[in-house]
Amino acid sequence: MNLGTFLDGAVQKFGRQPYIQFYDETITYEEFGKRVNILANAMRRVGFRKGDFIHVLVQNSPNTLIAYFAIQKIGAVAGPINGWWKAQEVKYLLNDSRGRGLIIEDQYVPILKEIRTSCPDLELVIEVGESPSPEHISFSALMAEGDTRPVKNEGSPEEVACIVYTSGTTGNSKGVLLSHKNVLTDVEAVVKALRLEKQQTVLVFLPLFHVNAMLTSIFSMAMGYRMVLRKTFSASEFWQVVDQYKVNFWSAVPAVYQILLSDPGRQKYDLRSLRFGVCGAAPLSPETFNKFQETFNIPIVEGYGLTEATGVNAINPRDGVRKVGSVGLPLPGQVIKLLDEAGREVPRNQPGEICIGGDVVMKGYFNRPQETAEVIVDGLLHTGDVAVMDDDGYIFIVDRIKEMIIRGGENIYPKEIDNLLATHPKIQEAAAVGVPDKTMGEEVKVFVIASDKSLTEEEVIDYCKKNLASFKVPKYVEIVEEDFPRNPLGKVLKKDLKKWGLTPRPKKTGADEVTVADIFGTMESRVNPEAVKGVTANLAYVITGSGGGNWTVSVKDGAVKVLEGIHDPNVTATASAEDWIGLILGKLDGMTALSSGRLKVEGDLNLLGRSNKFFKKYTPPAAIGEEREREELIRLDKVLSIPQRFATGPVMGKFLNGLKEKKILANKCSTCGRLQVPPREICAECRVRVTQWVEVGPEGAVATPDVTYYASPDPLTGETRETPYVACHFLLDGCKGHETFWHELNPSDIDRAKRGARVRPVWNEKRVGAVTDIKYFEIIE
Amino acid sequence: MRRNGEITMDTATKDSFIIEGKLALPYQYFAGRTGSRFIIALRDEKKILGVRCGKCSKVFVPPRSTCERCFSNLTGSWVELKHTGTVTGFTIIRYEEPHQPLKPPYVQALILLDGADTPFVHIVNGVPLGRMKVGLRVEAVFAEKATRTIMDIDHFRPAE
């Protein structure tokens, strides 16, 4: 069976029963099957073929599912696109998958317009909407063709059914290839695990571009359920929808439960139809878990899964023991092992990496054999999640090996934010981490080291808003003065950064706040001898509020003592600590304070007035620090440029001149026969002059690759080349052993840089007789 | 394409050629607190500052933070010097190398400013080389554009 024949079976079995309830529109299984056939026939007619990658960027609607299934029917590969992605992210996806087709809803067309010219592999675009652009194929026109002849997918279940991109990051995002068998195996396991009964109504509001909602729509089809489909989650309509359609269950992410709990609107509605709610994508807090069950008297069934393993891999039993904080038991038919670093299974209650085996493990990442080989080892998918399994086999997630942030169920790779912010002209470096959040599970906080002191938090946020999907925009920004915690190699230690959390870093200078105690404590050292000459009086101060206290300034014939407490005052001044500091720093005017009653005076007001001159100006500790900082120190940064000449000599000259003609010349020792490339005057082994020349290559193979992760800036231009890049010893054809040639490899071949990979040189158009006439070598497909 | 076919070496010099390039030499110079004050005074106030050691009663120019004779701390004991002084020694530079401040030939001299006890090196300009001599009276000419170096004094010229 494949997903095409699976649909045929459901249509036959459930015929006139409703499948989709989309607002006022009801679509039966029969009608759904018919529409899928129409679209499949039409798509074939416009030129789509088996195996094509066809992306779908359509918000939740019956058309989204019709598109998915029509693609399955013609044996093509469905590639859902995250509707929150911005143009650059969509461009990356389209160029990574090199998909031929795109079914797009009109609301997303502006995104496409922005990137259309830079997506050369995209051939056919079908637009869903009322008035599609003339350069696109109209979805409704295709549906109007009305060719309902059944389309049968004869393909094997092992074929790829969909390509789902893991997250919206350029560089990190990978296309997960799932086969028909993957999907159908997982669907069967979910049905078994949840012990689903017949005749249910399921509510789907999570986006259909995620595997979670996709699977829900498919297992609903397996069971003949009615699926109430909504465009998006909306708290305001939620309970009314549950009541109106007598919803039995749904699948949600923790944030949804959090929002529903805080919404009092439910009381108007009849919610007796509810059986349970599924929760996945991120850990649910025990607090929410318990409160929700108490309030609604229905269980939350928490599960766990990842796209690479088709979406659902563990779940709590619906009516058996559900353990708070656990993601439950492995799904029937799936293998979950917790392995230590050496790949050995850990004992119960010991942490280990979750590794998943069985028919749900993806076919691999598209076009990324190395990354695939890294995560699928001996048939087990290494998830990067660390968990413990208790004595009953329940799985508790402990930590993530990877530093991914999960915000309200959406995966965010902090590296993407870091890389983006590093391109901001005022930012030297940024590091994003997840910080705990009650509603979203995690929120993004980014620590920033500014290269320009005028940088503001708003600028950081704005820059992110402009360039990232909104769910990835950091909620918290902190511009720090100190360096990030780093390992000896300079890599930022995100774990330690995470510990910094939401508490702002202590400031280096000006950190000492002005305190009332400091004002009185420094008074004796600030006495102005001239002004207190001949004065004898006690001035009392009652400072209220936090940081306040009572002080008496006792002046005896010019000698000043500051005492704690009130001692025989001639005048008593009363003010709050805040106002008192304001008065001392000159931020609050004395007369204003008096007339407004913020400063109260009993006794000799005149004495208090004169006392201003008794003391020199108070300098807050912070200001002293600033003073020091303002001292200018001369530092000269210079780059001397010294002319130099390199004379090639006849041997190197001949080699370099050869490059102009796309020839790679080696010289050959007549004694030992060894080749040298680039050539040298003398054989390094035999110490004899080398006179024979041979042409080698230009193709060859990688002998030793070397990846460079750090490049220092060119002192003359200040430019730093992009890292990582790869240099290799190449063994050119005609050479053997150590007769290798050192050059660069095409940076985009970095993942395939392996010993033995075949390469050819990429020559510059303009060649000047330099080794850089070869731009780099590239790997031959 | 010819592969592994032998090509005879051309020993004529036509295979040799020359590549012109540039070598970069980045460096940083920190003037320190005392040195910075000296340069900033030159730049902003056109004042030549020195320090006086109270113990040895010597005035040092350029200023330093420690007395070279008695190791007293001289920080903050600033004195201002006149713009005039006397040449106590000199040399004529006649060879050329990159990064010289002037085109040779030019004169570098030790100049003892009036009020100072140590001479310092600077350029003397405006004197025919034949008439350059020890004991010549000179005065400082300040640079029009700040360089944030001792070259904020552009050169010394014969005093009126």
Short mmCIF file of C-alpha atoms in Angstrom, two decimals, chain A residues 628 631-654 656-657 663 665 668 689-698 715-716 733-734 768-769, chain B residues 1-37 39-40 43-44 98-99 147-149:
data_model
loop_
_atom_site.label_atom_id
_atom_site.label_comp_id
_atom_site.label_asym_id
_atom_site.label_seq_id
_atom_site.Cartn_x
_atom_site.Cartn_y
_atom_site.Cartn_z
CA ARG A 628 38.25 57.72 34.83
CA GLU A 631 40.59 60.01 30.23
CA GLU A 632 41.82 59.75 26.68
CA LEU A 633 44.60 57.32 26.01
CA ILE A 634 46.46 57.42 22.75
CA ARG A 635 46.63 54.23 20.79
CA LEU A 636 47.80 54.08 17.20
CA ASP A 637 46.70 51.29 14.92
CA LYS A 638 48.75 51.24 11.77
CA VAL A 639 49.27 48.91 8.92
CA LEU A 640 52.50 49.47 7.10
CA SER A 641 52.48 48.18 3.59
CA ILE A 642 55.84 47.06 2.33
CA PRO A 643 56.33 46.40 -1.37
CA GLN A 644 57.68 42.99 -2.17
CA ARG A 645 58.61 41.17 -5.35
CA PHE A 646 58.53 37.51 -6.06
CA ALA A 647 60.70 36.25 -8.86
CA THR A 648 59.36 32.93 -10.07
CA GLY A 649 62.51 31.59 -11.58
CA PRO A 650 62.27 29.38 -14.65
CA VAL A 651 60.72 26.31 -12.98
CA MET A 652 57.90 27.93 -11.02
CA GLY A 653 57.48 30.35 -13.93
CA LYS A 654 56.89 27.51 -16.37
CA LEU A 656 52.48 29.23 -13.50
CA ASN A 657 52.50 30.02 -17.21
CA LYS A 663 47.58 22.95 -17.88
CA LEU A 665 52.53 20.74 -15.03
CA LYS A 668 59.67 14.35 -12.75
CA ARG A 689 68.22 18.72 -10.64
CA VAL A 690 64.90 17.81 -12.22
CA THR A 691 64.57 18.42 -15.93
CA GLN A 692 61.66 16.29 -17.14
CA TRP A 693 58.18 17.71 -17.30
CA VAL A 694 54.81 15.98 -17.45
CA GLU A 695 51.30 17.25 -17.53
CA VAL A 696 49.07 15.86 -14.79
CA GLY A 697 45.37 16.02 -14.01
CA PRO A 698 43.50 18.19 -14.39
CA PRO A 715 45.52 43.40 7.47
CA LEU A 716 45.49 45.51 4.32
CA ASP A 733 45.49 11.86 -12.24
CA GLY A 734 48.96 10.66 -13.16
CA VAL A 768 47.24 35.64 -15.00
CA GLY A 769 49.79 32.95 -14.24
CA MET B 1 44.65 15.77 -24.31
CA ARG B 2 48.23 14.77 -23.78
CA ARG B 3 48.55 12.82 -20.59
CA ASN B 4 51.86 11.92 -18.99
CA GLY B 5 53.48 12.86 -22.29
CA GLU B 6 56.91 14.28 -21.66
CA ILE B 7 57.63 17.91 -22.29
CA THR B 8 61.19 19.13 -22.34
CA MET B 9 62.18 21.84 -19.92
CA ASP B 10 62.79 25.22 -21.37
CA THR B 11 65.83 26.57 -19.56
CA ALA B 12 65.63 29.93 -21.26
CA THR B 13 64.70 32.72 -18.89
CA LYS B 14 61.51 33.44 -20.78
CA ASP B 15 59.71 31.23 -18.28
CA SER B 16 60.69 33.48 -15.37
CA PHE B 17 58.65 36.44 -14.39
CA ILE B 18 58.21 38.73 -11.46
CA ILE B 19 55.15 39.20 -9.30
CA GLU B 20 54.82 42.51 -7.53
CA GLY B 21 53.09 42.32 -4.20
CA LYS B 22 52.62 44.07 -0.92
CA LEU B 23 53.41 42.82 2.51
CA ALA B 24 51.33 44.13 5.37
CA LEU B 25 52.86 44.93 8.73
CA PRO B 26 50.14 45.77 11.22
CA TYR B 27 51.18 47.20 14.55
CA GLN B 28 49.75 49.00 17.54
CA TYR B 29 51.42 51.63 19.61
CA PHE B 30 50.17 52.47 23.07
CA ALA B 31 51.36 55.81 24.38
CA GLY B 32 50.34 55.04 27.97
CA ARG B 33 48.88 57.55 30.40
CA THR B 34 51.89 59.87 30.65
CA GLY B 35 52.64 59.69 26.93
CA SER B 36 48.98 60.29 26.08
CA ARG B 37 48.84 63.44 28.19
CA ILE B 39 50.54 64.09 22.95
CA ILE B 40 47.10 65.42 23.81
CA ARG B 43 47.51 68.29 19.78
CA ASP B 44 44.88 70.31 21.65
CA PRO B 98 60.13 53.51 2.90
CA HIS B 99 58.17 55.18 5.66
CA THR B 147 48.63 63.13 13.85
CA ARG B 148 48.30 62.05 17.50
CA THR B 149 52.05 61.44 17.57
#
